mmCIF file with all atom_site columns, C-alpha atoms in Angstrom:
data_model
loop_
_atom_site.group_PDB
_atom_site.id
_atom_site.type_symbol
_atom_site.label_atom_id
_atom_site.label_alt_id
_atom_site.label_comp_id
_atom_site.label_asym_id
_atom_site.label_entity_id
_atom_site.label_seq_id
_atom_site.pdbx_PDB_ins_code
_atom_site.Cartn_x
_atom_site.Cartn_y
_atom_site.Cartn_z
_atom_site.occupancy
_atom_site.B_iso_or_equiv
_atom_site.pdbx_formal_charge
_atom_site.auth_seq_id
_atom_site.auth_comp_id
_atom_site.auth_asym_id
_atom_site.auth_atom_id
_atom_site.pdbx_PDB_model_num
ATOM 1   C CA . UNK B 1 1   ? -13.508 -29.002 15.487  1.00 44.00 ? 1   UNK B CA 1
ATOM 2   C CA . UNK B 1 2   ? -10.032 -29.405 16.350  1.00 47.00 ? 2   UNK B CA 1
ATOM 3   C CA . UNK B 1 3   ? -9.497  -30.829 12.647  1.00 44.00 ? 3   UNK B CA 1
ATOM 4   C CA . UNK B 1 4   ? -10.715 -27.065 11.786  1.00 43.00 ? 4   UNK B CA 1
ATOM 5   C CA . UNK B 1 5   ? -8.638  -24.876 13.615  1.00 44.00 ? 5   UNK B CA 1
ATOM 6   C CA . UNK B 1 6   ? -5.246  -27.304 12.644  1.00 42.00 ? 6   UNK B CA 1
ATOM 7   C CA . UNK B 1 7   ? -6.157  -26.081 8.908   1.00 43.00 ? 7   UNK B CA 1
ATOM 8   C CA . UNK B 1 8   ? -7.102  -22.865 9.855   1.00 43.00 ? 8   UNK B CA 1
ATOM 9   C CA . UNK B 1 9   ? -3.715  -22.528 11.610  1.00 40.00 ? 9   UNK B CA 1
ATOM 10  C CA . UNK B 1 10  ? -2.204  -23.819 8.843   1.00 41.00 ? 10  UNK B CA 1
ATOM 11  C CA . UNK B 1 11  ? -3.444  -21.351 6.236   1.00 37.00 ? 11  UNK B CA 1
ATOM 12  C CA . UNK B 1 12  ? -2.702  -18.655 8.176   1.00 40.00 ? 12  UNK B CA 1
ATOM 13  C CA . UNK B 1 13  ? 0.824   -19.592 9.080   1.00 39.00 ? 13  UNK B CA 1
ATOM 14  C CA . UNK B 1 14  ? 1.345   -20.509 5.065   1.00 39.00 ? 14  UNK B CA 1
ATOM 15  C CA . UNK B 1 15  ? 0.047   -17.500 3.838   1.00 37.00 ? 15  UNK B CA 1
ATOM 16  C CA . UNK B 1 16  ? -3.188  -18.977 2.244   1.00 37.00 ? 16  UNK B CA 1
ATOM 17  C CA . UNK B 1 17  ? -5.761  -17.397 3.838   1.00 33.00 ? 17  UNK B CA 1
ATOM 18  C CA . UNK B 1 18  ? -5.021  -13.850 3.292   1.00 30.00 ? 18  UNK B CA 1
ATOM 19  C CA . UNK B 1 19  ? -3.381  -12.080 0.146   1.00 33.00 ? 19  UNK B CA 1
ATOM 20  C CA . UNK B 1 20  ? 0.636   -11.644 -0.018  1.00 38.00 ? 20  UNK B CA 1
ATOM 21  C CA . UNK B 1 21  ? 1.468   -7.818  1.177   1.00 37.00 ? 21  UNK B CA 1
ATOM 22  C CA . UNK B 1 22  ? 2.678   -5.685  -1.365  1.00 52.00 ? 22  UNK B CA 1
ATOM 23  C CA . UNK B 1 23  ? 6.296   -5.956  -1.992  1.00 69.00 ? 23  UNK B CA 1
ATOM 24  C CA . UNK B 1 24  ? 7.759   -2.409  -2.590  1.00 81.00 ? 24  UNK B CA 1
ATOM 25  C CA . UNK B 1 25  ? 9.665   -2.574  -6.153  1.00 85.00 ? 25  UNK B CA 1
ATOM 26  C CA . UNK B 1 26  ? 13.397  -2.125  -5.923  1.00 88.00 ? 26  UNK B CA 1
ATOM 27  C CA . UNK B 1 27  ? 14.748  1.204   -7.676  1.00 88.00 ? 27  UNK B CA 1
ATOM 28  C CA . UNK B 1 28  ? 16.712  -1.550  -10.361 1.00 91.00 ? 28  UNK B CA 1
ATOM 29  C CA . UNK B 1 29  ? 12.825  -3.147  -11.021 1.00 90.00 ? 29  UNK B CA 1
ATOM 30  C CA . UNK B 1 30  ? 11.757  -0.061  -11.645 1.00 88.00 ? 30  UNK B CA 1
ATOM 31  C CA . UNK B 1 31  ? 14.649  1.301   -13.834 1.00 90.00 ? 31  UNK B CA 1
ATOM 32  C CA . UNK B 1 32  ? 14.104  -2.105  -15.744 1.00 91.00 ? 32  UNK B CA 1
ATOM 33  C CA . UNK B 1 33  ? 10.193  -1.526  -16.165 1.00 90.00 ? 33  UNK B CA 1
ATOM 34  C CA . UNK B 1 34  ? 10.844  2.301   -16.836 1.00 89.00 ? 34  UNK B CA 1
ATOM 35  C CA . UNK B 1 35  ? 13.987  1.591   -19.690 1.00 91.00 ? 35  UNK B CA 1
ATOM 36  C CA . UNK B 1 36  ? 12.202  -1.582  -20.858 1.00 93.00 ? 36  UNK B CA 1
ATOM 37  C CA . UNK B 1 37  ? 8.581   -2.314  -20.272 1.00 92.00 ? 37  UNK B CA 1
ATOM 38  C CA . UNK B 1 38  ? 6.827   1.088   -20.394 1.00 90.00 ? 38  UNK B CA 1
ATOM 39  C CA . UNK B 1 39  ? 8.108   1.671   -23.887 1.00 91.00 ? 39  UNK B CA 1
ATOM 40  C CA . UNK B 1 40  ? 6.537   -1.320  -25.026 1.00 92.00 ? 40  UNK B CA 1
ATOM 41  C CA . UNK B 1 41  ? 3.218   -0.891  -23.653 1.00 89.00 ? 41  UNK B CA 1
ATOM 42  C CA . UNK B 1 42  ? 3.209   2.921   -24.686 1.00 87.00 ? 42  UNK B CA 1
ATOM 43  C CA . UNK B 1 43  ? 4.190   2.045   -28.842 1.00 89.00 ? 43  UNK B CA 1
ATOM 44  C CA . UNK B 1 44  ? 2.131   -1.278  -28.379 1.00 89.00 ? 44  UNK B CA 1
ATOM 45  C CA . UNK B 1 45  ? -0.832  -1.059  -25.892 1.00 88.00 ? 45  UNK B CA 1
ATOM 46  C CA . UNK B 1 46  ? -1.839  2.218   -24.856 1.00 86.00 ? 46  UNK B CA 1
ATOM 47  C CA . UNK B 1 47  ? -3.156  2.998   -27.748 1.00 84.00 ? 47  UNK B CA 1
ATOM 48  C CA . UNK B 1 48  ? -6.340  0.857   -27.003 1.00 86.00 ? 48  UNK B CA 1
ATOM 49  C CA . UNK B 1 49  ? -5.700  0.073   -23.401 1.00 87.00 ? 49  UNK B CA 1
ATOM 50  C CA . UNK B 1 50  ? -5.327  3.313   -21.525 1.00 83.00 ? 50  UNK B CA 1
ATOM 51  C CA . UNK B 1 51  ? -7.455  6.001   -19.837 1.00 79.00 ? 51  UNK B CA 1
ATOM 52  C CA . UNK B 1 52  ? -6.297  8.221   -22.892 1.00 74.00 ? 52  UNK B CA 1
ATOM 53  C CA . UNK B 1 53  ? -8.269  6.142   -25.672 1.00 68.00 ? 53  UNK B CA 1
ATOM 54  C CA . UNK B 1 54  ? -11.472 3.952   -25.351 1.00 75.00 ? 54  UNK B CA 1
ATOM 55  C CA . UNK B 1 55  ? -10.628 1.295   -23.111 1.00 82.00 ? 55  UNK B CA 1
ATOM 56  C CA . UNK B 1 56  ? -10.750 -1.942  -25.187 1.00 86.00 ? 56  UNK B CA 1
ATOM 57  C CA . UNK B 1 57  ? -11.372 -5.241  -23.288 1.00 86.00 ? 57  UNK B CA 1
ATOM 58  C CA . UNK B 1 58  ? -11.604 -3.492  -19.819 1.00 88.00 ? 58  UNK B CA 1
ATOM 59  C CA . UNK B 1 59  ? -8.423  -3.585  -19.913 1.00 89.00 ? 59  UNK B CA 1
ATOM 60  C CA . UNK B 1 60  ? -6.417  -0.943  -18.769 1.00 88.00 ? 60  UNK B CA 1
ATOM 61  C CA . UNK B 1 61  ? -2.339  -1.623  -19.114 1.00 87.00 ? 61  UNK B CA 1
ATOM 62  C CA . UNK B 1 62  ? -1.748  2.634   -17.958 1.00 83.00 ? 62  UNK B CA 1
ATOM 63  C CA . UNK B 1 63  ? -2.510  1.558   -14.367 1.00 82.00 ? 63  UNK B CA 1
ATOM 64  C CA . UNK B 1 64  ? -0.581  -0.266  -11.910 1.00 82.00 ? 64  UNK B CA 1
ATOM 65  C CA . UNK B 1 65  ? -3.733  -1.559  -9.982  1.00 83.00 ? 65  UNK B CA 1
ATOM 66  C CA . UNK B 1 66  ? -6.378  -1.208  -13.609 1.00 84.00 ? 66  UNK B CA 1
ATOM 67  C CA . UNK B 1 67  ? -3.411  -3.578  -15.068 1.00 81.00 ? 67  UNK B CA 1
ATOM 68  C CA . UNK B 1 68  ? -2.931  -6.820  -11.818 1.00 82.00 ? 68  UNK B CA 1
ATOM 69  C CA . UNK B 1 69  ? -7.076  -6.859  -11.696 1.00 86.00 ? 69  UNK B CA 1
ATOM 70  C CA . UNK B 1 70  ? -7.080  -7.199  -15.624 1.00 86.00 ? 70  UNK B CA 1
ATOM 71  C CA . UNK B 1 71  ? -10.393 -6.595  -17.898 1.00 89.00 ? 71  UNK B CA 1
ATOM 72  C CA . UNK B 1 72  ? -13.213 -8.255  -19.353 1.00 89.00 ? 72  UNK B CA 1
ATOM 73  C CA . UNK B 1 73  ? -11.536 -11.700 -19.754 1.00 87.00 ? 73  UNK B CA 1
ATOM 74  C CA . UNK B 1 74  ? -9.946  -11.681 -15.569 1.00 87.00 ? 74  UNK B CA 1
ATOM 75  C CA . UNK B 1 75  ? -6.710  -10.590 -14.815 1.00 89.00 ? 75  UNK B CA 1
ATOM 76  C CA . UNK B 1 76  ? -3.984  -9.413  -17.193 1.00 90.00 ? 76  UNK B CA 1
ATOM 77  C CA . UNK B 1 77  ? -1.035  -10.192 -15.204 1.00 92.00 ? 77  UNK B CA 1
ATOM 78  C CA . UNK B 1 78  ? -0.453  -12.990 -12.744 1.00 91.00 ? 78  UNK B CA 1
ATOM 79  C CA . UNK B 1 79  ? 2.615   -11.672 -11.127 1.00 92.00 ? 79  UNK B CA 1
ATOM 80  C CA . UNK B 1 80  ? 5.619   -14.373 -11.103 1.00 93.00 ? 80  UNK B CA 1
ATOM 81  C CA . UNK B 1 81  ? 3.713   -16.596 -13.693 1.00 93.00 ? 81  UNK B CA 1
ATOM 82  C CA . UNK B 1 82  ? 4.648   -16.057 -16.742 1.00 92.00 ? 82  UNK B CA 1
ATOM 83  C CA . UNK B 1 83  ? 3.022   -18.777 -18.349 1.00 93.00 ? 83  UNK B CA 1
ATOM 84  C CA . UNK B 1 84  ? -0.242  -18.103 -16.520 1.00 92.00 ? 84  UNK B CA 1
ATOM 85  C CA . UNK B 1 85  ? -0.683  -14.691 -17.239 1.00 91.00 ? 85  UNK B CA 1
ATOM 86  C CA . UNK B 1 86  ? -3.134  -13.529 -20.401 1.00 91.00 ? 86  UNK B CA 1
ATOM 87  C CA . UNK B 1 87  ? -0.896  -10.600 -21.481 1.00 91.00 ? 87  UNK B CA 1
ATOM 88  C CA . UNK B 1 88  ? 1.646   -12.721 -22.184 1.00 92.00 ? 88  UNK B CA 1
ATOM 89  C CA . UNK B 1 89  ? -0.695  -15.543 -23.629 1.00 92.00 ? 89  UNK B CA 1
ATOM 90  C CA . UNK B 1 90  ? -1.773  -12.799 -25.804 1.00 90.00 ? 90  UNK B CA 1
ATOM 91  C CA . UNK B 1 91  ? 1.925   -11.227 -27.293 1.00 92.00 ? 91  UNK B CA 1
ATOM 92  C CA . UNK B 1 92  ? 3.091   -14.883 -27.633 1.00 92.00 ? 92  UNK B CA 1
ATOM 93  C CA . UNK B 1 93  ? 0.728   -15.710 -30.118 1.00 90.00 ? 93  UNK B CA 1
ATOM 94  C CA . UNK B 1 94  ? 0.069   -19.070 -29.180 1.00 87.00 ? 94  UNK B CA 1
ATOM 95  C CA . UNK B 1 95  ? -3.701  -18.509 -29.556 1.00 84.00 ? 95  UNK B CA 1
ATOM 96  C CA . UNK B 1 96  ? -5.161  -17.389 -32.553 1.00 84.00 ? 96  UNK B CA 1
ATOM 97  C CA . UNK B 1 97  ? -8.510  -16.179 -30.582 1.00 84.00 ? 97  UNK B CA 1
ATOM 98  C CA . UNK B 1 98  ? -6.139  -14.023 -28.442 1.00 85.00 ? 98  UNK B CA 1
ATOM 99  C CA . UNK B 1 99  ? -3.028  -12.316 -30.054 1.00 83.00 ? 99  UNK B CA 1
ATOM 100 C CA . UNK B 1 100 ? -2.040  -8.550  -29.195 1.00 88.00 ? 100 UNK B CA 1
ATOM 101 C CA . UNK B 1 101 ? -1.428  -6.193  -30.554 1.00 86.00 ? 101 UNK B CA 1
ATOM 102 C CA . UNK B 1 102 ? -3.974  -7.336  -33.309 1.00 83.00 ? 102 UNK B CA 1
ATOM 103 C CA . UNK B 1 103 ? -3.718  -7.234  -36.920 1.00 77.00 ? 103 UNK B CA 1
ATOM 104 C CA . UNK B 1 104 ? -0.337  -8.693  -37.625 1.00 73.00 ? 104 UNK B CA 1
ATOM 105 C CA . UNK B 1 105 ? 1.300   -6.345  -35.136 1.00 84.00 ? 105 UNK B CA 1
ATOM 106 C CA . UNK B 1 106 ? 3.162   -8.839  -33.328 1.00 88.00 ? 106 UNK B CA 1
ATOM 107 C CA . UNK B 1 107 ? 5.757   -7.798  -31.145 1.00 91.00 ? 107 UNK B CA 1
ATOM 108 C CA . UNK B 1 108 ? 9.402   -8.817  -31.789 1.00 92.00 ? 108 UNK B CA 1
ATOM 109 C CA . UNK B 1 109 ? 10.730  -11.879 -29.999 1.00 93.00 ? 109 UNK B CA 1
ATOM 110 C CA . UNK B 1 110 ? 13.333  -9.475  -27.762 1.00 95.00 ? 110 UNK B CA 1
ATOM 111 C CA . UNK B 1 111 ? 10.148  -7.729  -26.834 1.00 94.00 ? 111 UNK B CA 1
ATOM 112 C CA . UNK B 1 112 ? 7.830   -10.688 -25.718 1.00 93.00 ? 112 UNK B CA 1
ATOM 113 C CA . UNK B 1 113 ? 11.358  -11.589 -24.265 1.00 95.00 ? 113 UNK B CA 1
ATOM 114 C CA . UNK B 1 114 ? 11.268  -8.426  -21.707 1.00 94.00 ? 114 UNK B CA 1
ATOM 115 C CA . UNK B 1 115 ? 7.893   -8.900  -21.144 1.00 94.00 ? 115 UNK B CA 1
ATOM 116 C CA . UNK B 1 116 ? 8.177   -12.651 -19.672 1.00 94.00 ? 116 UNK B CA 1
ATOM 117 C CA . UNK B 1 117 ? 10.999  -11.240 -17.536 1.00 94.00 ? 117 UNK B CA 1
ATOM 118 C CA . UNK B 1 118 ? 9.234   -8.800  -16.323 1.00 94.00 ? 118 UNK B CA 1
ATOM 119 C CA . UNK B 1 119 ? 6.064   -11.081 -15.284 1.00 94.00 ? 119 UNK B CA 1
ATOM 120 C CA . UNK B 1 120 ? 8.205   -13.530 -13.826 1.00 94.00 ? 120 UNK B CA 1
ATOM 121 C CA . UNK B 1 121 ? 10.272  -11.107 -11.943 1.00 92.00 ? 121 UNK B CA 1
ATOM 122 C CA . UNK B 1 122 ? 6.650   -10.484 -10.036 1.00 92.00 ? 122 UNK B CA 1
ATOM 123 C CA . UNK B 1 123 ? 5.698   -7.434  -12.306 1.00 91.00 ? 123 UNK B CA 1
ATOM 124 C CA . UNK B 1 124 ? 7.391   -4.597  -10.265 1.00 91.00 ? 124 UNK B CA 1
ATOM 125 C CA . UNK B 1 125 ? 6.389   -1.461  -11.736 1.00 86.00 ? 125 UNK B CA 1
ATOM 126 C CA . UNK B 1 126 ? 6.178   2.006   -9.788  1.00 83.00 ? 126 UNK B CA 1
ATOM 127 C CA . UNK B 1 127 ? 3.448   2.176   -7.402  1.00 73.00 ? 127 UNK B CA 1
ATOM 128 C CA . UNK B 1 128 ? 1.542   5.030   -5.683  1.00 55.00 ? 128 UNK B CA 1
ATOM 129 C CA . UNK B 1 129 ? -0.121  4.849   -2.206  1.00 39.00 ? 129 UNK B CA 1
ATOM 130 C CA . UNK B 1 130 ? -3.123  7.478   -2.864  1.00 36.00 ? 130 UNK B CA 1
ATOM 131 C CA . UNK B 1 131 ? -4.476  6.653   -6.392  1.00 38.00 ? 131 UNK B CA 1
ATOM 132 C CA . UNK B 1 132 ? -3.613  4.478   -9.043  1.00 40.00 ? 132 UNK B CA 1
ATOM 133 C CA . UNK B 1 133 ? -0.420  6.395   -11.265 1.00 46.00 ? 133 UNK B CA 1
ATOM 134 C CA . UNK B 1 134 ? -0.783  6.877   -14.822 1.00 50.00 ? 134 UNK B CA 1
ATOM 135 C CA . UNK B 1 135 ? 1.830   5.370   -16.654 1.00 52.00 ? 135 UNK B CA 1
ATOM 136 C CA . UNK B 1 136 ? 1.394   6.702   -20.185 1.00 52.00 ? 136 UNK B CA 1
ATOM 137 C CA . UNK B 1 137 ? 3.515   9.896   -19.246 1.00 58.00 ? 137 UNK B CA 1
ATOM 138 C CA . UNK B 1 138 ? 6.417   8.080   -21.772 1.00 61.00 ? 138 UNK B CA 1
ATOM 139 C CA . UNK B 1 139 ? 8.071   11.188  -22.833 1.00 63.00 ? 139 UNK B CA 1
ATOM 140 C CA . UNK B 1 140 ? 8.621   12.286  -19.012 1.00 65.00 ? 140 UNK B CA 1
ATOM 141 C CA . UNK B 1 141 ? 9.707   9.493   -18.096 1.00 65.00 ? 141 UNK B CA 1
ATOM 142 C CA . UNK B 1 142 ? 12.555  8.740   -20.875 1.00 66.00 ? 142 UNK B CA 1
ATOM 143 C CA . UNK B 1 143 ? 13.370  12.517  -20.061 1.00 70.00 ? 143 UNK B CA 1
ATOM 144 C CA . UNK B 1 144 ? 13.661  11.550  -16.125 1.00 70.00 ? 144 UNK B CA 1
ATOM 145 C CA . UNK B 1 145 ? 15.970  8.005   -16.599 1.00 72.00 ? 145 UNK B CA 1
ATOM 146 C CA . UNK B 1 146 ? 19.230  8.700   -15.452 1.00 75.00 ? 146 UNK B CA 1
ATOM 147 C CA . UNK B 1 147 ? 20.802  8.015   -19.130 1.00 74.00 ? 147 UNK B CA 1
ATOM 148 C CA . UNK B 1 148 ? 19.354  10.935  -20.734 1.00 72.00 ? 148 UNK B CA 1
ATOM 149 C CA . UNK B 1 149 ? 20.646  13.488  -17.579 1.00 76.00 ? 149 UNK B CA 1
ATOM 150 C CA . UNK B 1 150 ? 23.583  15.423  -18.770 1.00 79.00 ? 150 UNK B CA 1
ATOM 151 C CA . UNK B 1 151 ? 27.301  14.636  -17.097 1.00 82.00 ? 151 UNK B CA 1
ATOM 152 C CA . UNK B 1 152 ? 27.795  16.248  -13.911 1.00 81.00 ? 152 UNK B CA 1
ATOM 153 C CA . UNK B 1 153 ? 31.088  16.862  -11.724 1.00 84.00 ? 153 UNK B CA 1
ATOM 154 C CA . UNK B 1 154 ? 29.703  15.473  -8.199  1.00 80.00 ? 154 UNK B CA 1
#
């Protein structure tokens, strides 16, 4: 018994027991996932893994939560694992029963590049507290990122 509660302690205390709380994205995460990421996924992805088209895989890559629990094959994205993660087993090419995007399509090395650093970095992308946000809006978004505002006196 007392063997028990030491370990249960011990799980608790460590974190084991019960899932990580969300970690709110910094506003330079999500300038880097806006300026870098989102672009990728929108020319790459969305156009067979978004609420838009017919959802390939069950995998959804338009939705923050749709994209961390993954699709048919388990999650997409295992935030701060790089290596670990299927989206990034997939654009790597390593495995010739799962490469994205299909058909000779590869993405370019810079690309696969971003997208490591972006997995590693924990995956911060913007998040929304009542549903899920749709993140195929591309157009809005470039037209939003602070590089595309016109010069202002302040």
């Amino acid at each position: 018994m007392r063997v028990v509660g030491v370990i249960g302690l011990s799980l608790a205390v460590f974190g084991v027991a019960r899932p990580a709380p969300a970690v709110e994205p910094t506003p330079e995460q999500i300038e880097f996932f806006e300026a870098k990421i989102r672009p990728v996924f929108a020319d790459h992805c969305y156009s067979c893994h978004s609420a838009e088209k017919k959802i390939k895989g069950g995998l959804r890559l338009d939705a923050p939560m749709a994209m961390l629990k993954g699709g048919d094959s388990g999650p997409a994205v295992l935030p701060g694992n790089a290596d670990g993660s299927r989206l990034i087993q997939a654009v790597r090419y390593t495995d010739e029963n799962l490469q994205m995007p299909p058909d000779d399509k590869k993405l370019s090395t810079e690309q696969v590049a971003l997208l490591e650093s972006w997995v590693s970095l924990g995956a911060p992308m913007p998040q929304s507290s009542d549903a899920p946000r749709l993140l195929t809006d591309v157009a809005e978004a470039r037209a939003k990122h602070w590089a595309f505002q016109s010069v202002q006196k302040t």
